[in-house]
PDB file of C-alpha atoms in Angstrom:
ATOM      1  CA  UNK B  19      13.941  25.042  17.612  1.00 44.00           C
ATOM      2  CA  UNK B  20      16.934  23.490  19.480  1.00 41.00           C
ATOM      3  CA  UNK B  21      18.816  20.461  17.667  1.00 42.00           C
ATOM      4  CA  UNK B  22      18.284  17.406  19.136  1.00 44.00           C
ATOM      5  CA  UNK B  23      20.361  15.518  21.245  1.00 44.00           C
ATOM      6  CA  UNK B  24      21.565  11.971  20.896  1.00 46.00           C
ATOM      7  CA  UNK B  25      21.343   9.963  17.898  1.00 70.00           C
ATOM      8  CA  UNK B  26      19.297   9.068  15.008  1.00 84.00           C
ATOM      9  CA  UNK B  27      18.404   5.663  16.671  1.00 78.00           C
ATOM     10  CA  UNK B  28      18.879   6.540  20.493  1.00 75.00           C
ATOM     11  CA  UNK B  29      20.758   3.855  21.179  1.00 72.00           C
ATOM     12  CA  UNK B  30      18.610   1.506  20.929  1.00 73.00           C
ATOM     13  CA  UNK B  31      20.157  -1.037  18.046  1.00 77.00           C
ATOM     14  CA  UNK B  32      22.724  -3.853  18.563  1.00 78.00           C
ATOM     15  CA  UNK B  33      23.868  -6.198  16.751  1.00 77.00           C
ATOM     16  CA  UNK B  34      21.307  -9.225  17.080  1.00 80.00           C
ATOM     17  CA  UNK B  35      18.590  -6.404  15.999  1.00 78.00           C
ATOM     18  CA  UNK B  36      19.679  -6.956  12.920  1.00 83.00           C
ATOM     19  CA  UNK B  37      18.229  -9.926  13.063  1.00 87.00           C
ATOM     20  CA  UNK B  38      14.650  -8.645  13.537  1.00 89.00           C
ATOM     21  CA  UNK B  39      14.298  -6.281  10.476  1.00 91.00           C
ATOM     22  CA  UNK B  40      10.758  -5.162  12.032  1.00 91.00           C
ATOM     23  CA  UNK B  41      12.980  -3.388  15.003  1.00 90.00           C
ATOM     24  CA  UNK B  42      15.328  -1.735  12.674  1.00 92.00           C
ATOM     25  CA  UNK B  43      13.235  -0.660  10.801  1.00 91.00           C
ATOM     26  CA  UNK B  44      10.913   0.919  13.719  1.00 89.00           C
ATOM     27  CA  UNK B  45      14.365   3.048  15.240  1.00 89.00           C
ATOM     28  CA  UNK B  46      15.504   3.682  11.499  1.00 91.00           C
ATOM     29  CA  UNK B  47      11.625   4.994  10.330  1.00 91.00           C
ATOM     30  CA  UNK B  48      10.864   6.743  14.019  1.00 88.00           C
ATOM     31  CA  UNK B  49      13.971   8.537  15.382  1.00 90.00           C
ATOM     32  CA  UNK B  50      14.463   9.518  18.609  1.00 88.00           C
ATOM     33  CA  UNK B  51      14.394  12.894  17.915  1.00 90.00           C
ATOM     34  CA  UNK B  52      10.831  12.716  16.633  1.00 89.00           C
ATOM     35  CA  UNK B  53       8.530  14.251  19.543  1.00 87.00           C
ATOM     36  CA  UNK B  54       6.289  11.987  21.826  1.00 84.00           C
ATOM     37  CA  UNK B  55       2.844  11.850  21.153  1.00 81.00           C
ATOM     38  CA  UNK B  56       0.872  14.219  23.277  1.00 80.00           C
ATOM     39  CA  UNK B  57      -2.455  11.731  24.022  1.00 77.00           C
ATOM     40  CA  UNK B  58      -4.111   8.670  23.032  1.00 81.00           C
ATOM     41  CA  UNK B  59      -6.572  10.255  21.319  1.00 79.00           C
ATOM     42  CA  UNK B  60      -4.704  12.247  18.906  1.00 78.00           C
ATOM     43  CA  UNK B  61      -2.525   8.893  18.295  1.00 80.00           C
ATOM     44  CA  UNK B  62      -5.547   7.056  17.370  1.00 81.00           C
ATOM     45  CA  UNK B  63      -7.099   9.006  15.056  1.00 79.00           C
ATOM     46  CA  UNK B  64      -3.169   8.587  13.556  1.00 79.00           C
ATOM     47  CA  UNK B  65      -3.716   4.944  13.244  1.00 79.00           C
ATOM     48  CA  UNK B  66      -7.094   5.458  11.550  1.00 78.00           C
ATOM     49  CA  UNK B  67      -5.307   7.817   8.833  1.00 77.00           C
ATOM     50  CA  UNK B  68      -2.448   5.271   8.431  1.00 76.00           C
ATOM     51  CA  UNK B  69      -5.012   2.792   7.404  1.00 74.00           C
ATOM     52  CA  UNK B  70      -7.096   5.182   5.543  1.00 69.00           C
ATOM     53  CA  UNK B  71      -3.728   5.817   3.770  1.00 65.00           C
ATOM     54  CA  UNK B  72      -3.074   2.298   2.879  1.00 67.00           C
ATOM     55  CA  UNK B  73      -5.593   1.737   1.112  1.00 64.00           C
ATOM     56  CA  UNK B  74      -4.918   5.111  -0.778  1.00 57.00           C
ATOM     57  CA  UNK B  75      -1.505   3.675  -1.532  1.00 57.00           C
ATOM     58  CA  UNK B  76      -2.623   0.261  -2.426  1.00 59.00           C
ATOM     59  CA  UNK B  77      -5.606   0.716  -4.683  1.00 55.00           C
ATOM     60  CA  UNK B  78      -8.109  -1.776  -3.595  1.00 51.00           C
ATOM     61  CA  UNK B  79      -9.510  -1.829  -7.063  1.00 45.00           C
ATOM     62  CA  UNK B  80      -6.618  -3.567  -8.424  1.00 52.00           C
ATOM     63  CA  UNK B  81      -7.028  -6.703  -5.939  1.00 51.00           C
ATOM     64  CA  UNK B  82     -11.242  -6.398  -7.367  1.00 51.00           C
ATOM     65  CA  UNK B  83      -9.685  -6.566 -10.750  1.00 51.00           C
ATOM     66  CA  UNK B  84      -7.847  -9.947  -9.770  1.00 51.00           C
ATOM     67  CA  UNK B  85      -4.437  -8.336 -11.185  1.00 55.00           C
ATOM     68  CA  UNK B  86      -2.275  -7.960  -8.074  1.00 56.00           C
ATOM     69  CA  UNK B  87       1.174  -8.575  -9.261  1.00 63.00           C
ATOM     70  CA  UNK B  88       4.161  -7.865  -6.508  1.00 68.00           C
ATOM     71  CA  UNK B  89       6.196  -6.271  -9.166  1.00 71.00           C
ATOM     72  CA  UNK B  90       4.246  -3.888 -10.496  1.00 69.00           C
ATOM     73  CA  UNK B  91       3.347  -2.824  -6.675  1.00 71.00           C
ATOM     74  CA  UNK B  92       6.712  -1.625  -6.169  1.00 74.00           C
ATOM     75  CA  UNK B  93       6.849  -0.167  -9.469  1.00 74.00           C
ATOM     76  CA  UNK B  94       3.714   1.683  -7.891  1.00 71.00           C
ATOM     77  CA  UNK B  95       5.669   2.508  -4.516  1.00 75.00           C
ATOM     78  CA  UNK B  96       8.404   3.150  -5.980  1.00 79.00           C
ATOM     79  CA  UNK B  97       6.515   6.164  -8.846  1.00 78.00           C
ATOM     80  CA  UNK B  98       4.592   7.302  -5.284  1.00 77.00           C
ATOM     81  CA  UNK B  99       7.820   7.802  -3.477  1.00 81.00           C
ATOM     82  CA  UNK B 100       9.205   9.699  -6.335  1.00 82.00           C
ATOM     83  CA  UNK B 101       6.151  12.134  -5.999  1.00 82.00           C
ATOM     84  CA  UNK B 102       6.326  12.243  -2.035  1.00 84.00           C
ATOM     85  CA  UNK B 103      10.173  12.829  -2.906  1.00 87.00           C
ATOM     86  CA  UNK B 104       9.004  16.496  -4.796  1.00 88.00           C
ATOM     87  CA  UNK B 105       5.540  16.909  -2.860  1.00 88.00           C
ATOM     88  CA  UNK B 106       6.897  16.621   0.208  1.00 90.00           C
ATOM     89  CA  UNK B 107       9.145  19.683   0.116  1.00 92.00           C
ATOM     90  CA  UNK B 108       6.760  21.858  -1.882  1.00 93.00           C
ATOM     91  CA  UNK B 109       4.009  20.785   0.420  1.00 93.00           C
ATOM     92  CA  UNK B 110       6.489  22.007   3.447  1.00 93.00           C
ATOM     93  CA  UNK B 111       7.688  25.184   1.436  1.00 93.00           C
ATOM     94  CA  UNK B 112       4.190  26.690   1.775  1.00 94.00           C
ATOM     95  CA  UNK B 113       3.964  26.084   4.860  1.00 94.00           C
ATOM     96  CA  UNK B 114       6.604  27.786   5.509  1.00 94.00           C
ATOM     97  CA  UNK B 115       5.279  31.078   3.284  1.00 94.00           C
ATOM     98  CA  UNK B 116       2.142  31.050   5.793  1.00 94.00           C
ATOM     99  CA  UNK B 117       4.380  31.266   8.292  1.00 93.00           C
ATOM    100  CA  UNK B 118       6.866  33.972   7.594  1.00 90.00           C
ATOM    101  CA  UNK B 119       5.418  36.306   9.712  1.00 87.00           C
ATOM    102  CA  UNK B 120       5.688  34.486  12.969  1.00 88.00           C
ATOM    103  CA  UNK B 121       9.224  33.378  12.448  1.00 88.00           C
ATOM    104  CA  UNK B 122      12.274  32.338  10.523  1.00 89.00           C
ATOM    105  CA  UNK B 123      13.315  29.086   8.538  1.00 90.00           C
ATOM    106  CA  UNK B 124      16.270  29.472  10.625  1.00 90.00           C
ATOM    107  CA  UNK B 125      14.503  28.356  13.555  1.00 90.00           C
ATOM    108  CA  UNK B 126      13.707  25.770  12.171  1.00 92.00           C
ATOM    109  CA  UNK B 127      16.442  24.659   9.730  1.00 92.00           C
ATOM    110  CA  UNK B 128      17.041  21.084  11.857  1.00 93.00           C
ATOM    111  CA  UNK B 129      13.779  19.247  12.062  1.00 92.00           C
ATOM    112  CA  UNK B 130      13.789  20.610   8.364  1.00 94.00           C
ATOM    113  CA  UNK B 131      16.694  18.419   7.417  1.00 94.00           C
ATOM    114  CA  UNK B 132      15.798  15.960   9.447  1.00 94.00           C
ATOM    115  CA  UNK B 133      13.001  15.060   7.648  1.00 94.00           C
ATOM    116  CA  UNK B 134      14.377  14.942   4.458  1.00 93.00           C
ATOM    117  CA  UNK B 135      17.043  13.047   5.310  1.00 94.00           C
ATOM    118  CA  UNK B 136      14.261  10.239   6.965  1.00 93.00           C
ATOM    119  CA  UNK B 137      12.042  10.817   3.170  1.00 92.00           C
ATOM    120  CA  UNK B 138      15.694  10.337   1.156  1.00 93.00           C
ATOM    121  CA  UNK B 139      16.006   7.313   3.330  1.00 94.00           C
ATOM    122  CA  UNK B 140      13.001   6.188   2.996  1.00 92.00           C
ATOM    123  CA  UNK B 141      12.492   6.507  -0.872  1.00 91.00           C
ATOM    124  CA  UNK B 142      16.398   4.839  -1.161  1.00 93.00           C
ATOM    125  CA  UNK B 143      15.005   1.982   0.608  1.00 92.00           C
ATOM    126  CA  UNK B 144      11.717   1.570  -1.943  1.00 90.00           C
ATOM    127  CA  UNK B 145      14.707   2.009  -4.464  1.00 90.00           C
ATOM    128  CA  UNK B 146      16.939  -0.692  -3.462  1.00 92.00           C
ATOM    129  CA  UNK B 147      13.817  -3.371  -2.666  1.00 91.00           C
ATOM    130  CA  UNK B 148      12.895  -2.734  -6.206  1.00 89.00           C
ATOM    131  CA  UNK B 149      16.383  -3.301  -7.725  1.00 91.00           C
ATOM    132  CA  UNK B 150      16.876  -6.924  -5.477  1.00 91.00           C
ATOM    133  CA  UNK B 151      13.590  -7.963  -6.872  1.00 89.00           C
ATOM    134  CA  UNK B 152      14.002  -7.450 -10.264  1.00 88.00           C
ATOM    135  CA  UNK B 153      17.834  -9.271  -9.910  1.00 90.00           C
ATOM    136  CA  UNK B 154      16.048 -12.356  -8.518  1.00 89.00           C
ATOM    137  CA  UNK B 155      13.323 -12.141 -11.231  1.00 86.00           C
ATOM    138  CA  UNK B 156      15.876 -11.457 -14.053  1.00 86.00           C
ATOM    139  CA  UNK B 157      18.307 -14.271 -12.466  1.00 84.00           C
ATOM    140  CA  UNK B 158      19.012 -17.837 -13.604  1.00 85.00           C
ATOM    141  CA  UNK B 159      21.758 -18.764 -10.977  1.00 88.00           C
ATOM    142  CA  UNK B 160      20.731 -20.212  -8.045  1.00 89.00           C
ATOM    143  CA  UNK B 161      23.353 -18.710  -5.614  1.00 89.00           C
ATOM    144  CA  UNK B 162      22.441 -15.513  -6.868  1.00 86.00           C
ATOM    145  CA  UNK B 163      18.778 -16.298  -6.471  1.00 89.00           C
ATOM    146  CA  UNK B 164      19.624 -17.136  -2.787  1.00 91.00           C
ATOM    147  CA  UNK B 165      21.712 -14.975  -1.859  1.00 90.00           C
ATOM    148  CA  UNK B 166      19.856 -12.033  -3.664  1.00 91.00           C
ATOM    149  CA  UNK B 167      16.720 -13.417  -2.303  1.00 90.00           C
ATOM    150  CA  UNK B 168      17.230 -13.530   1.904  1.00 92.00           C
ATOM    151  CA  UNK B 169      18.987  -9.962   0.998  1.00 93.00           C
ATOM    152  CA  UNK B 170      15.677  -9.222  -0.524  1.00 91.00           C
ATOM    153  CA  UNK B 171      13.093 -10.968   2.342  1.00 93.00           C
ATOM    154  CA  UNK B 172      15.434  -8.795   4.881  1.00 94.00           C
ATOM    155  CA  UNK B 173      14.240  -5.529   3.068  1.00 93.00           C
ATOM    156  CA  UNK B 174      10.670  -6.485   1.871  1.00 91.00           C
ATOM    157  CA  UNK B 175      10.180  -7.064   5.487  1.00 93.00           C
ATOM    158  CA  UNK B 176      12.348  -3.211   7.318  1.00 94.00           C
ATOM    159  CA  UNK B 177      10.832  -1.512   4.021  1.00 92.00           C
ATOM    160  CA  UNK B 178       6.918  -2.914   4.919  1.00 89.00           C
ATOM    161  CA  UNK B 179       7.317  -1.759   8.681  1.00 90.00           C
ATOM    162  CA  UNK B 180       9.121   1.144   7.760  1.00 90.00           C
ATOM    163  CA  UNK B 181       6.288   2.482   5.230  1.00 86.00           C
ATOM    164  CA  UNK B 182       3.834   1.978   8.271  1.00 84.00           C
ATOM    165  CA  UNK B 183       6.368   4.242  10.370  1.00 86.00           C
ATOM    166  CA  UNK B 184       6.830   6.761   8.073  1.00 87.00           C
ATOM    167  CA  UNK B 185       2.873   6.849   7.711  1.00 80.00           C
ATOM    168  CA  UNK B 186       2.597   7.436  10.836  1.00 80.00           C
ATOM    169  CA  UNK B 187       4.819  10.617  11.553  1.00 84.00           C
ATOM    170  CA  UNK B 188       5.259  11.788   7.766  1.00 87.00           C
ATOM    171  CA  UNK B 189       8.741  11.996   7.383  1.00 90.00           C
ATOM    172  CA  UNK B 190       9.091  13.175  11.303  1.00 90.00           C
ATOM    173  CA  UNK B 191       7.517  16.287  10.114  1.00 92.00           C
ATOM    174  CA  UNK B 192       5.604  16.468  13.287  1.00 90.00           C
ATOM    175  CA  UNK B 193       9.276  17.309  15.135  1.00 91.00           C
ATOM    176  CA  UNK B 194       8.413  21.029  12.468  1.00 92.00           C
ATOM    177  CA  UNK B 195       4.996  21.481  13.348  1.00 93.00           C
ATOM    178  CA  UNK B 196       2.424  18.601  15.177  1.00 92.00           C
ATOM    179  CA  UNK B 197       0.055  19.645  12.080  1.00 93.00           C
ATOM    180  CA  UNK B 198       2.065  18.906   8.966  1.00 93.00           C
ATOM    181  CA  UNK B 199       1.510  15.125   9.195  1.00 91.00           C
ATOM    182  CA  UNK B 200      -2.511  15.358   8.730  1.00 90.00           C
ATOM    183  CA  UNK B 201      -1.661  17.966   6.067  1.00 93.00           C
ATOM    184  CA  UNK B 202       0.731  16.030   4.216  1.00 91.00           C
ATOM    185  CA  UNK B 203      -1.605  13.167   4.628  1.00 87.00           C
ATOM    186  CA  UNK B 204      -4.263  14.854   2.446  1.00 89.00           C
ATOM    187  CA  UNK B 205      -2.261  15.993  -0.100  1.00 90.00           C
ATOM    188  CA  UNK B 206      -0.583  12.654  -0.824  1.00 85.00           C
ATOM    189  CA  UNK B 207      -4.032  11.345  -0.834  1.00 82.00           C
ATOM    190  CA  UNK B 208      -5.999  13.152  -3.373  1.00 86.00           C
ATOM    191  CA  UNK B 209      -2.943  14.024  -5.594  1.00 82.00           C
ATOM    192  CA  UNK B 210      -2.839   9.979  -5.818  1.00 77.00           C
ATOM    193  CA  UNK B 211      -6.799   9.902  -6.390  1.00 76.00           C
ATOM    194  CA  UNK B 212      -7.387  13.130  -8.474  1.00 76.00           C
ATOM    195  CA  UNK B 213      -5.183  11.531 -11.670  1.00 73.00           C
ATOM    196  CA  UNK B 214      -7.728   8.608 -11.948  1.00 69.00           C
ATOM    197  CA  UNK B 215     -10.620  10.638 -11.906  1.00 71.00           C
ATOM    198  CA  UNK B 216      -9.085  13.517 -14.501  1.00 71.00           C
ATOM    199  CA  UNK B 217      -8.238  10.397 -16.670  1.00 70.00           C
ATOM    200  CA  UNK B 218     -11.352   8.385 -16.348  1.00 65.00           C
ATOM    201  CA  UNK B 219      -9.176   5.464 -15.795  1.00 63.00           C
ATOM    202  CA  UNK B 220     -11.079   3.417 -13.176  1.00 63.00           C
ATOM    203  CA  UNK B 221      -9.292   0.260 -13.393  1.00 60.00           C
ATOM    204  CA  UNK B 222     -12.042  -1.810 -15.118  1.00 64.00           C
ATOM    205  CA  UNK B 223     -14.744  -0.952 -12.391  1.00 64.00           C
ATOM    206  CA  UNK B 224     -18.155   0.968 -13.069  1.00 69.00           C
ATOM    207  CA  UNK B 225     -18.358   4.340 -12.740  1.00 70.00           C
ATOM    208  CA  UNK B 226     -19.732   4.271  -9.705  1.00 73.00           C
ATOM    209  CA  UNK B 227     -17.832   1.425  -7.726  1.00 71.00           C
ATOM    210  CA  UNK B 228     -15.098   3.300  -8.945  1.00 69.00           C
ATOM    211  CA  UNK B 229     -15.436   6.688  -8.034  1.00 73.00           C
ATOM    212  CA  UNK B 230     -16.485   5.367  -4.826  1.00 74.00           C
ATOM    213  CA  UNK B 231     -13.325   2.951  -4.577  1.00 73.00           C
ATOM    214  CA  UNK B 232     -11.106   6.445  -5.650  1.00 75.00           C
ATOM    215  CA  UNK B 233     -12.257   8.843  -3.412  1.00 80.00           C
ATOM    216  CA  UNK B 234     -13.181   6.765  -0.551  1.00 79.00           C
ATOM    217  CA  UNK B 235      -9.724   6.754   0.641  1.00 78.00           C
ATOM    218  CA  UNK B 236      -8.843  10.486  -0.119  1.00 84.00           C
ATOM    219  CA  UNK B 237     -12.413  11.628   1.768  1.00 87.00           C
ATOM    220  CA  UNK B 238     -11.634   9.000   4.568  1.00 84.00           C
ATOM    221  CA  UNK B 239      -7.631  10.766   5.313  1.00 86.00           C
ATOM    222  CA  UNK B 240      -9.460  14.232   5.118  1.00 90.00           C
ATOM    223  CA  UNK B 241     -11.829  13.782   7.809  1.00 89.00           C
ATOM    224  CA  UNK B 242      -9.885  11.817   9.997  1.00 87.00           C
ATOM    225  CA  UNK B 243      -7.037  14.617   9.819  1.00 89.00           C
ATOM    226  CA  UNK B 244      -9.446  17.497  10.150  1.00 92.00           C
ATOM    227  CA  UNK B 245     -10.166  15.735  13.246  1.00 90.00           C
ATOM    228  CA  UNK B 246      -6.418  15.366  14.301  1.00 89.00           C
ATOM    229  CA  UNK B 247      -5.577  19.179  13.887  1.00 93.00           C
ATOM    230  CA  UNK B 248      -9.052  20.403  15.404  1.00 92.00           C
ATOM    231  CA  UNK B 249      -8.059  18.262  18.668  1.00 90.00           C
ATOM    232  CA  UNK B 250      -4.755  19.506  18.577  1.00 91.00           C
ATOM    233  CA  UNK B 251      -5.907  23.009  18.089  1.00 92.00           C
ATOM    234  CA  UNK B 252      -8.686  22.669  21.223  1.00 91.00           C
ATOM    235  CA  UNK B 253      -6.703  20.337  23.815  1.00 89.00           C
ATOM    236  CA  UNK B 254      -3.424  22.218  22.765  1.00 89.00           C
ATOM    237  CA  UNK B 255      -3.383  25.161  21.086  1.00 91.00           C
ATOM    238  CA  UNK B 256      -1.731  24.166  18.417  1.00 92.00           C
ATOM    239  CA  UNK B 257      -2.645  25.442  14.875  1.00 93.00           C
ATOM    240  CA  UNK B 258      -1.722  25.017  11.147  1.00 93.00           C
ATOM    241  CA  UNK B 259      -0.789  28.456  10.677  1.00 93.00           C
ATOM    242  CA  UNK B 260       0.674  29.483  13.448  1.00 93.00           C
ATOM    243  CA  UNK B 261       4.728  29.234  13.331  1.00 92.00           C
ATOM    244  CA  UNK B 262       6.218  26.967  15.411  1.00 91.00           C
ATOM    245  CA  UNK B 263       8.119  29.522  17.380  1.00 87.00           C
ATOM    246  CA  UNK B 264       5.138  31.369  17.860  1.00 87.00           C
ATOM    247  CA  UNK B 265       3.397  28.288  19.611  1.00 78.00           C
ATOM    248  CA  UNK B 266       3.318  28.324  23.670  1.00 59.00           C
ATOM    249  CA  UNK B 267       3.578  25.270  25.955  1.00 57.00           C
ATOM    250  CA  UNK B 268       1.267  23.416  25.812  1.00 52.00           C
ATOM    251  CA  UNK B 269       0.028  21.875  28.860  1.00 45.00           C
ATOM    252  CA  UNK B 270      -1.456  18.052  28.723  1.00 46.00           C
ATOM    253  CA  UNK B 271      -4.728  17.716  30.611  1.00 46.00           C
ATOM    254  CA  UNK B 272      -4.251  16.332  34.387  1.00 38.00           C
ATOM    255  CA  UNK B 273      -4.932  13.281  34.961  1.00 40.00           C
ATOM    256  CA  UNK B 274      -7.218  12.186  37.518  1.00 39.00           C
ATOM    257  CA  UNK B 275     -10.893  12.775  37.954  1.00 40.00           C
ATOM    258  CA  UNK B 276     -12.503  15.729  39.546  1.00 41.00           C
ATOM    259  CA  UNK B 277     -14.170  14.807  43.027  1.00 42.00           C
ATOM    260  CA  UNK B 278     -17.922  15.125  43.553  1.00 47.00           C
ATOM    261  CA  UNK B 279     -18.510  18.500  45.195  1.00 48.00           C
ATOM    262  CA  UNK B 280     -20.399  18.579  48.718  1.00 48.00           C
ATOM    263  CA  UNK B 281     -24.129  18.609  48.798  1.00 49.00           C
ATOM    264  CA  UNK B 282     -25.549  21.981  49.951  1.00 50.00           C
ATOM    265  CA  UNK B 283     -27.066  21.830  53.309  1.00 49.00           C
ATOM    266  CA  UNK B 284     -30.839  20.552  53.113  1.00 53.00           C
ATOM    267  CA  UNK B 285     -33.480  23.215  53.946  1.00 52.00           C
ATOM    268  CA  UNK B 286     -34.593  23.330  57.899  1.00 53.00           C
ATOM    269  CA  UNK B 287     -30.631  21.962  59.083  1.00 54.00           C
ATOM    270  CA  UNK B 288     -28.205  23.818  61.068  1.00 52.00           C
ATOM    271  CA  UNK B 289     -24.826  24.776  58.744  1.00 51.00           C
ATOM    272  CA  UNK B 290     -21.645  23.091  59.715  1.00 50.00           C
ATOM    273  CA  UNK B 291     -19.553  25.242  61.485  1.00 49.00           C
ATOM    274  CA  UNK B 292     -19.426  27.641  64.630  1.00 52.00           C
ATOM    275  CA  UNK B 293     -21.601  27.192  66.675  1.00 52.00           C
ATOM    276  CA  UNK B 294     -22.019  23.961  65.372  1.00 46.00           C
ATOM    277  CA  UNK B 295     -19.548  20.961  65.316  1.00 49.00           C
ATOM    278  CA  UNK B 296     -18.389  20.255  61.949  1.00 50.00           C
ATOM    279  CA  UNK B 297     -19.005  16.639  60.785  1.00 50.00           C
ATOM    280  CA  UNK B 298     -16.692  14.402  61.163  1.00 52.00           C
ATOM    281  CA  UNK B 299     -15.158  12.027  58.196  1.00 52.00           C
ATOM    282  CA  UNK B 300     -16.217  14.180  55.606  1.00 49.00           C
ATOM    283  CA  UNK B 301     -16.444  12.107  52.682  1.00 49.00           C
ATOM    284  CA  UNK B 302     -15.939  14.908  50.215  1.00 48.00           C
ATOM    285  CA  UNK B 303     -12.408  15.911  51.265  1.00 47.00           C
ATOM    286  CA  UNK B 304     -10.922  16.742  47.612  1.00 50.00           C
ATOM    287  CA  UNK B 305      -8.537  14.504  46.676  1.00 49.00           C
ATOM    288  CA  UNK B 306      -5.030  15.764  46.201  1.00 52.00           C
ATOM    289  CA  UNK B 307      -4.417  16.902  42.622  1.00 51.00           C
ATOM    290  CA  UNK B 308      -0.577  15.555  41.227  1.00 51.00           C
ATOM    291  CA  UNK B 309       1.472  18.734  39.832  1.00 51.00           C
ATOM    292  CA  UNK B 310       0.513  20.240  36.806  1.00 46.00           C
ATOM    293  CA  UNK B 311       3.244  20.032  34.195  1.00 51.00           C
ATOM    294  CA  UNK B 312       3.453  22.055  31.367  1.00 49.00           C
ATOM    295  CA  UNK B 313       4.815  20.289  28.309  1.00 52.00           C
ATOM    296  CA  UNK B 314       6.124  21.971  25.193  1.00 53.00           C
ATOM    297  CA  UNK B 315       4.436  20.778  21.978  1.00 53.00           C
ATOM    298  CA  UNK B 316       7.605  19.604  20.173  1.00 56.00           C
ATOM    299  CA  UNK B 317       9.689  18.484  23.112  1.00 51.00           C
ATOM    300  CA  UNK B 318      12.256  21.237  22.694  1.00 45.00           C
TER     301      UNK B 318
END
């Protein structure tokens, strides 16, 4: 796997983006050297495990319950980005066992650090939100409530768009292997449901609004990302345990729609040709086809 060129941001951040924490956050959270997405398709079944995700994160129990507190949400993000800080690598490191006998780790020792740097930034970030809120919370003086404060709105706001980012593309684990994303996705979902079920603790709801509430979210990422990797294993080749290096080019489908094909001549008619004049304007001329380009999976 080649490094990538350029850097982390691509260029794309001035000075008045710092006003607009959304757009730092989306270059900070989704580097350039994360690979494009290879269709629509795939990229909306992304969006649908995003969501599915959320609410896996979340806990929509707790807003039944009535006891949403802020504070105790990113006391919540902040224990879940701990876990994604160890699961995360472990989740990676057997992927990497599966594929030891299509390649090295050498190969792929860039997109590797890559990624954790993006999931250290990423869990420094829940870190830091937490710390200004508790200040402001634990404060008495009014400069340091305001100052602390729009310090604090400025990362509430990159962290929130930056969660949604890193939802998205996992850590820019997708730059290792297009699969680890869906797979990662699944994990982090039932190792955040499976704790509530061992424990019986369903937050106050019956047994069966709450099973239903716990695994709704887990079983909803699952199926989605089954669906991910089985389109990128039909439209692309692309599959979970095949090493990276092992993978071919994969070639995006050509655009453009196939033309109608001629009618066959009807029974009791002469056939075009010599002796007989062709006919003229031929609507089914095939339309010319643009180039077929073969793209390579992780851009490299």
């Amino acid at each position: 796997m080649a490094r990538t060129r350029g850097s982390w941001t691509g260029g794309t951040l001035t000075a008045r983006s710092l006003m607009k924490p959304q757009d730092v956050a989306r270059a900070v959270f989704h580097p350039a050297w994360i690979p494009q997405p290879l269709d629509s398709s795939v990229e909306q079944l992304k969006r649908l495990r995003v969501i599915a995700g959320a609410v896996a994160s979340l806990g929509v129990y707790t807003f039944i319950e009535g006891g949403f507190d802020f504070t105790e949400l990113l006391e919540n993000a902040m224990t879940a980005s701990v876990v994604l800080l160890f699961l995360t690598p472990l989740t990676v490191g057997a992927m990497l066992w599966v594929w030891r006998r299509g390649g090295t780790v050498r190969q792929l020792r860039v997109p590797l650090l890559n990624s954790l740097k993006l999931l250290l930034l990423f869990v420094g970030c829940v870190a830091a939100l937490l710390v200004l809120v508790q200040t402001v919370n634990g404060s008495a003086n009014p400069a340091v409530i305001i100052g602390v404060g729009l310090t604090m709105m400025w990362m509430l706001i990159f962290t929130a768009y930056g969660a949604v980012r890193v939802s998205g593309n996992f850590f820019g684990t997708a730059a290792t292997h297009r699969c680890l994303p869906p797979l990662l996705a699944v994990v982090t979902s039932w190792l955040m449901a499976v704790p509530d079920l061992v424990t019986g603790d369903l937050h106050g709801l019956s047994l069966k609004l709450g099973i239903v509430f716990i695994l709704g979210a887990p079983v909803t990422v699952t199926a989605i990302a089954l669906l991910e990797m089985g389109r990128l294993k039909r439209r692309y080749g692309i599959r979970l345990k095949a090493h990276p290096a092992t993978l071919a080019p994969t070639s995006a489908p050509v655009p453009g729609q196939v033309p109608p094909m001629p009618p066959t001549t009807p029974p009791g008619m002469p056939p075009a040709g010599p002796p007989y004049l062709p006919p003229q304007g031929n609507p089914y001329t095939p339309h010319p086809q643009p180039p077929y380009q073969p793209q390579r999976p992780y851009g490299g």
